[in-house]
PDB file of C-alpha atoms and ligand atoms in Angstrom:
ATOM      1  CA  MET A1035       0.074   0.000  -0.088  1.00  0.00           C
ATOM      2  CA  THR A1036       1.445   3.378  -0.896  1.00  0.00           C
ATOM      3  CA  ALA A1037       0.601   6.510   1.007  1.00  0.00           C
ATOM      4  CA  THR A1038      -1.563   8.949  -0.467  1.00  0.00           C
ATOM      5  CA  ASN A1039      -0.362  12.585  -0.662  1.00  0.00           C
ATOM      6  CA  ARG A1040      -2.943  13.296   2.020  1.00  0.00           C
ATOM      7  CA  GLN A1041      -1.377  10.796   4.404  1.00  0.00           C
ATOM      8  CA  LYS A1042       2.015  12.023   3.650  1.00  0.00           C
ATOM      9  CA  ALA A1043       0.839  15.576   4.425  1.00  0.00           C
ATOM     10  CA  ARG A1044      -0.694  14.371   7.797  1.00  0.00           C
ATOM     11  CA  LEU A1045       2.447  12.573   8.707  1.00  0.00           C
ATOM     12  CA  GLY A1046       4.504  15.708   7.888  1.00  0.00           C
ATOM     13  CA  PHE A1047       2.146  17.738  10.095  1.00  0.00           C
ATOM     14  CA  VAL A1048       2.402  15.266  13.049  1.00  0.00           C
ATOM     15  CA  LEU A1049       6.189  15.285  12.641  1.00  0.00           C
ATOM     16  CA  MET A1050       6.300  18.968  12.769  1.00  0.00           C
ATOM     17  CA  LEU A1051       4.234  19.065  16.033  1.00  0.00           C
ATOM     18  CA  VAL A1052       6.414  16.506  17.647  1.00  0.00           C
ATOM     19  CA  MET A1053       9.488  18.670  16.680  1.00  0.00           C
ATOM     20  CA  ALA A1054       7.747  21.880  17.824  1.00  0.00           C
ATOM     21  CA  ALA A1055       6.987  20.213  21.208  1.00  0.00           C
ATOM     22  CA  GLY A1056      10.595  18.947  21.441  1.00  0.00           C
ATOM     23  CA  CYS A1057      11.871  22.461  20.985  1.00  0.00           C
ATOM     24  CA  ALA A1058       9.389  23.952  23.461  1.00  0.00           C
ATOM     25  CA  ALA A1059      10.721  21.411  26.012  1.00  0.00           C
ATOM     26  CA  LEU A1060      14.307  22.396  25.408  1.00  0.00           C
ATOM     27  CA  THR A1061      13.703  26.010  25.749  1.00  0.00           C
ATOM     28  CA  ALA A1062      11.464  25.838  28.746  1.00  0.00           C
ATOM     29  CA  ALA A1063      12.948  27.141  32.097  1.00  0.00           C
ATOM     30  CA  PRO A1064      15.146  24.448  33.675  1.00  0.00           C
ATOM     31  CA  PRO A1065      13.494  22.865  36.749  1.00  0.00           C
ATOM     32  CA  GLY A1066      14.300  24.829  39.839  1.00  0.00           C
ATOM     33  CA  ASP A1067      16.782  22.656  41.589  1.00  0.00           C
ATOM     34  CA  THR A1068      19.810  24.931  42.083  1.00  0.00           C
ATOM     35  CA  PRO A1069      20.827  25.504  45.729  1.00  0.00           C
ATOM     36  CA  ALA A1070      19.275  28.991  45.598  1.00  0.00           C
ATOM     37  CA  ASP A1071      15.984  27.530  44.361  1.00  0.00           C
ATOM     38  CA  ARG A1072      15.905  24.978  47.164  1.00  0.00           C
ATOM     39  CA  GLY A1073      17.022  27.717  49.664  1.00  0.00           C
ATOM     40  CA  LYS A1074      14.165  29.938  48.724  1.00  0.00           C
ATOM     41  CA  VAL A1075      11.724  27.357  49.809  1.00  0.00           C
ATOM     42  CA  VAL A1076      13.550  26.954  53.214  1.00  0.00           C
ATOM     43  CA  PHE A1077      13.724  30.713  53.596  1.00  0.00           C
ATOM     44  CA  GLU A1078      10.038  31.222  53.086  1.00  0.00           C
ATOM     45  CA  GLN A1079       9.191  28.450  55.581  1.00  0.00           C
ATOM     46  CA  ARG A1080      11.664  29.271  58.237  1.00  0.00           C
ATOM     47  CA  CYS A1081      13.129  32.871  57.937  1.00  0.00           C
ATOM     48  CA  LEU A1082      10.591  34.967  56.130  1.00  0.00           C
ATOM     49  CA  PRO A1083       8.364  35.555  59.263  1.00  0.00           C
ATOM     50  CA  CYS A1084      11.266  37.620  60.747  1.00  0.00           C
ATOM     51  CA  HIS A1085      13.529  38.571  57.976  1.00  0.00           C
ATOM     52  CA  GLY A1086      10.647  39.330  55.592  1.00  0.00           C
ATOM     53  CA  ALA A1087      10.023  38.804  51.864  1.00  0.00           C
ATOM     54  CA  GLN A1088      12.491  41.593  51.020  1.00  0.00           C
ATOM     55  CA  VAL A1089      15.096  39.969  53.318  1.00  0.00           C
ATOM     56  CA  LYS A1090      15.560  43.554  54.826  1.00  0.00           C
ATOM     57  CA  GLY A1091      14.310  42.596  58.429  1.00  0.00           C
ATOM     58  CA  ASP A1092      10.786  43.602  57.293  1.00  0.00           C
ATOM     59  CA  GLY A1093       9.044  40.328  58.449  1.00  0.00           C
ATOM     60  CA  TYR A1094       8.586  41.074  62.169  1.00  0.00           C
ATOM     61  CA  PRO A1095      10.486  44.432  62.755  1.00  0.00           C
ATOM     62  CA  PHE A1096       9.270  44.810  66.420  1.00  0.00           C
ATOM     63  CA  LEU A1097      11.891  42.563  67.954  1.00  0.00           C
ATOM     64  CA  LYS A1098      14.636  44.127  69.991  1.00  0.00           C
ATOM     65  CA  PRO A1099      17.204  43.833  68.298  1.00  0.00           C
ATOM     66  CA  PRO A1100      15.112  43.832  64.982  1.00  0.00           C
ATOM     67  CA  PRO A1101      15.826  40.997  62.578  1.00  0.00           C
ATOM     68  CA  ALA A1102      19.007  41.818  60.535  1.00  0.00           C
ATOM     69  CA  ASP A1103      18.669  43.298  57.122  1.00  0.00           C
ATOM     70  CA  LEU A1104      20.457  40.650  55.151  1.00  0.00           C
ATOM     71  CA  THR A1105      21.071  42.921  52.219  1.00  0.00           C
ATOM     72  CA  ALA A1106      22.764  45.515  54.378  1.00  0.00           C
ATOM     73  CA  PHE A1107      26.521  46.160  54.059  1.00  0.00           C
ATOM     74  CA  ALA A1108      27.378  44.242  57.163  1.00  0.00           C
ATOM     75  CA  ALA A1109      25.699  41.042  56.054  1.00  0.00           C
ATOM     76  CA  ARG A1110      26.934  41.418  52.449  1.00  0.00           C
ATOM     77  CA  ASN A1111      30.481  41.656  53.609  1.00  0.00           C
ATOM     78  CA  ARG A1112      30.465  38.731  55.989  1.00  0.00           C
ATOM     79  CA  THR A1113      31.990  35.593  54.661  1.00  0.00           C
ATOM     80  CA  ASP A1114      30.079  32.498  54.059  1.00  0.00           C
ATOM     81  CA  ALA A1115      31.580  30.895  57.014  1.00  0.00           C
ATOM     82  CA  GLU A1116      30.555  33.821  59.347  1.00  0.00           C
ATOM     83  CA  LEU A1117      26.937  33.802  58.172  1.00  0.00           C
ATOM     84  CA  LEU A1118      26.765  29.900  58.323  1.00  0.00           C
ATOM     85  CA  VAL A1119      27.923  30.198  62.016  1.00  0.00           C
ATOM     86  CA  THR A1120      25.099  32.631  62.818  1.00  0.00           C
ATOM     87  CA  ILE A1121      22.564  30.418  60.978  1.00  0.00           C
ATOM     88  CA  ARG A1122      23.690  27.283  62.655  1.00  0.00           C
ATOM     89  CA  HIS A1123      24.161  28.707  66.167  1.00  0.00           C
ATOM     90  CA  GLY A1124      22.123  31.841  66.258  1.00  0.00           C
ATOM     91  CA  HIS A1125      23.037  35.039  68.078  1.00  0.00           C
ATOM     92  CA  PRO A1126      22.709  34.725  71.878  1.00  0.00           C
ATOM     93  CA  ASP A1127      20.234  37.102  73.550  1.00  0.00           C
ATOM     94  CA  THR A1128      18.446  37.906  70.259  1.00  0.00           C
ATOM     95  CA  ALA A1129      15.531  36.339  68.480  1.00  0.00           C
ATOM     96  CA  MET A1130      17.951  34.800  65.937  1.00  0.00           C
ATOM     97  CA  GLY A1131      17.854  31.221  67.143  1.00  0.00           C
ATOM     98  CA  SER A1132      19.915  28.204  66.292  1.00  0.00           C
ATOM     99  CA  TRP A1133      18.971  26.232  63.144  1.00  0.00           C
ATOM    100  CA  ARG A1134      21.452  23.452  63.389  1.00  0.00           C
ATOM    101  CA  PHE A1135      18.847  20.904  64.549  1.00  0.00           C
ATOM    102  CA  ALA A1136      16.049  22.025  62.479  1.00  0.00           C
ATOM    103  CA  LEU A1137      17.901  22.383  59.177  1.00  0.00           C
ATOM    104  CA  THR A1138      20.227  19.828  57.490  1.00  0.00           C
ATOM    105  CA  GLU A1139      23.680  20.920  56.423  1.00  0.00           C
ATOM    106  CA  ARG A1140      22.375  21.011  52.868  1.00  0.00           C
ATOM    107  CA  GLU A1141      19.412  23.235  53.722  1.00  0.00           C
ATOM    108  CA  THR A1142      21.690  25.507  55.542  1.00  0.00           C
ATOM    109  CA  GLY A1143      23.993  25.997  52.584  1.00  0.00           C
ATOM    110  CA  ASP A1144      21.036  26.250  50.277  1.00  0.00           C
ATOM    111  CA  VAL A1145      19.284  28.989  52.340  1.00  0.00           C
ATOM    112  CA  LEU A1146      22.571  31.019  52.370  1.00  0.00           C
ATOM    113  CA  ALA A1147      22.787  30.539  48.549  1.00  0.00           C
ATOM    114  CA  TYR A1148      19.366  32.117  48.361  1.00  0.00           C
ATOM    115  CA  VAL A1149      20.181  34.963  50.666  1.00  0.00           C
ATOM    116  CA  ARG A1150      23.364  35.721  48.527  1.00  0.00           C
ATOM    117  CA  THR A1151      21.115  36.003  45.328  1.00  0.00           C
ATOM    118  CA  LEU A1152      19.220  38.803  47.098  1.00  0.00           C
ATOM    119  CA  GLN A1153      22.360  40.624  48.192  1.00  0.00           C
ATOM    120  CA  LYS A1154      23.314  41.500  44.497  1.00  0.00           C
TER     121      LYS A1154
HETATM  122  C1  HEC B 936      12.392  34.792  65.303  1.00  0.00           C
HETATM  123  C2  HEC B 936      12.916  35.725  64.322  1.00  0.00           C
HETATM  124  C3  HEC B 936      13.994  35.208  63.274  1.00  0.00           C
HETATM  125  C4  HEC B 936      13.946  34.089  62.432  1.00  0.00           C
HETATM  126  C5  HEC B 936      12.866  33.075  62.373  1.00  0.00           C
HETATM  127  C6  HEC B 936      15.249  34.049  61.783  1.00  0.00           C
HETATM  128  N1  HEC B 936      16.006  35.160  62.134  1.00  0.00           N
HETATM  129 FE1  HEC B 936      17.870  35.578  61.495  1.00  0.00          FE
HETATM  130  N2  HEC B 936      17.951  37.071  62.693  1.00  0.00           N
HETATM  131  C7  HEC B 936      17.019  37.599  63.641  1.00  0.00           C
HETATM  132  C8  HEC B 936      17.533  38.601  64.432  1.00  0.00           C
HETATM  133  C9  HEC B 936      16.650  39.310  65.510  1.00  0.00           C
HETATM  134  C10 HEC B 936      18.806  38.899  63.863  1.00  0.00           C
HETATM  135  C11 HEC B 936      19.668  39.896  64.430  1.00  0.00           C
HETATM  136  C12 HEC B 936      20.570  39.492  65.538  1.00  0.00           C
HETATM  137  C13 HEC B 936      21.532  40.524  66.073  1.00  0.00           C
HETATM  138  O1  HEC B 936      21.188  41.760  65.848  1.00  0.00           O
HETATM  139  O2  HEC B 936      22.549  40.214  66.513  1.00  0.00           O
HETATM  140  C14 HEC B 936      19.098  37.972  62.984  1.00  0.00           C
HETATM  141  C15 HEC B 936      20.381  37.871  62.308  1.00  0.00           C
HETATM  142  C16 HEC B 936      20.527  36.959  61.255  1.00  0.00           C
HETATM  143  C17 HEC B 936      21.726  36.860  60.588  1.00  0.00           C
HETATM  144  C18 HEC B 936      23.086  37.666  60.730  1.00  0.00           C
HETATM  145  C19 HEC B 936      23.243  38.846  59.816  1.00  0.00           C
HETATM  146  C20 HEC B 936      24.491  39.437  60.055  1.00  0.00           C
HETATM  147  O3  HEC B 936      24.618  40.740  59.616  1.00  0.00           O
HETATM  148  O4  HEC B 936      25.507  38.918  60.532  1.00  0.00           O
HETATM  149  C21 HEC B 936      21.679  35.885  59.617  1.00  0.00           C
HETATM  150  C22 HEC B 936      22.572  35.427  58.427  1.00  0.00           C
HETATM  151  C23 HEC B 936      20.325  35.339  59.663  1.00  0.00           C
HETATM  152  N3  HEC B 936      19.733  35.930  60.687  1.00  0.00           N
HETATM  153  C24 HEC B 936      19.805  34.417  58.873  1.00  0.00           C
HETATM  154  C25 HEC B 936      18.616  33.822  59.160  1.00  0.00           C
HETATM  155  C26 HEC B 936      18.132  32.585  58.353  1.00  0.00           C
HETATM  156  C27 HEC B 936      18.798  31.996  57.202  1.00  0.00           C
HETATM  157  C28 HEC B 936      17.019  32.240  59.028  1.00  0.00           C
HETATM  158  C29 HEC B 936      16.131  30.985  58.544  1.00  0.00           C
HETATM  159  C30 HEC B 936      16.697  29.724  58.612  1.00  0.00           C
HETATM  160  C31 HEC B 936      16.634  33.146  60.154  1.00  0.00           C
HETATM  161  N4  HEC B 936      17.762  34.016  60.075  1.00  0.00           N
HETATM  162  C32 HEC B 936      15.659  33.059  60.843  1.00  0.00           C
HETATM  163  C33 HEC B 936      15.744  36.994  63.773  1.00  0.00           C
HETATM  164  C34 HEC B 936      15.244  35.875  63.130  1.00  0.00           C
END
């Protein structure tokens, strides 16, 4: 059985659709699984109530001392190691608690990666 022109045209059309779908899949945004993407989820669940969506200490500003503005010069210029110590162990006598039992090492690194993206 030979294919009619109409069948060939239909096959061509289907192939074109498959290729178009393939291109769309390739150009679609990559799945959000970078450390910063994962850290955003951790931040929104754990840190946002105090540090706020802007990360400027705008979540619950009535604490004494208030939540740190993580975009401020001081936080921007601290090393990863310094900020990780604060996240893991907290700051004594402030509302910044210790997260070392609540977050895994990976979550702690991820949340810092997210904070760094907001400091730029
Ligand atoms: C209950 C409120 C609260 C929550 C929740 C909270 N923080 Fe804080 N955070 C604070 C306060 C208050 C300070 C300021 C401490 C100070 O002034 O010494 C602070 C300070 C910090 C600092 C130090 C900034 C600097 O300049 O050294 C970092 C980093 C930080 N927080 C990250 C986080 C991360 C990440 C989370 C979530 C895992 C989090 N915080 C959750 C209240 C909070």
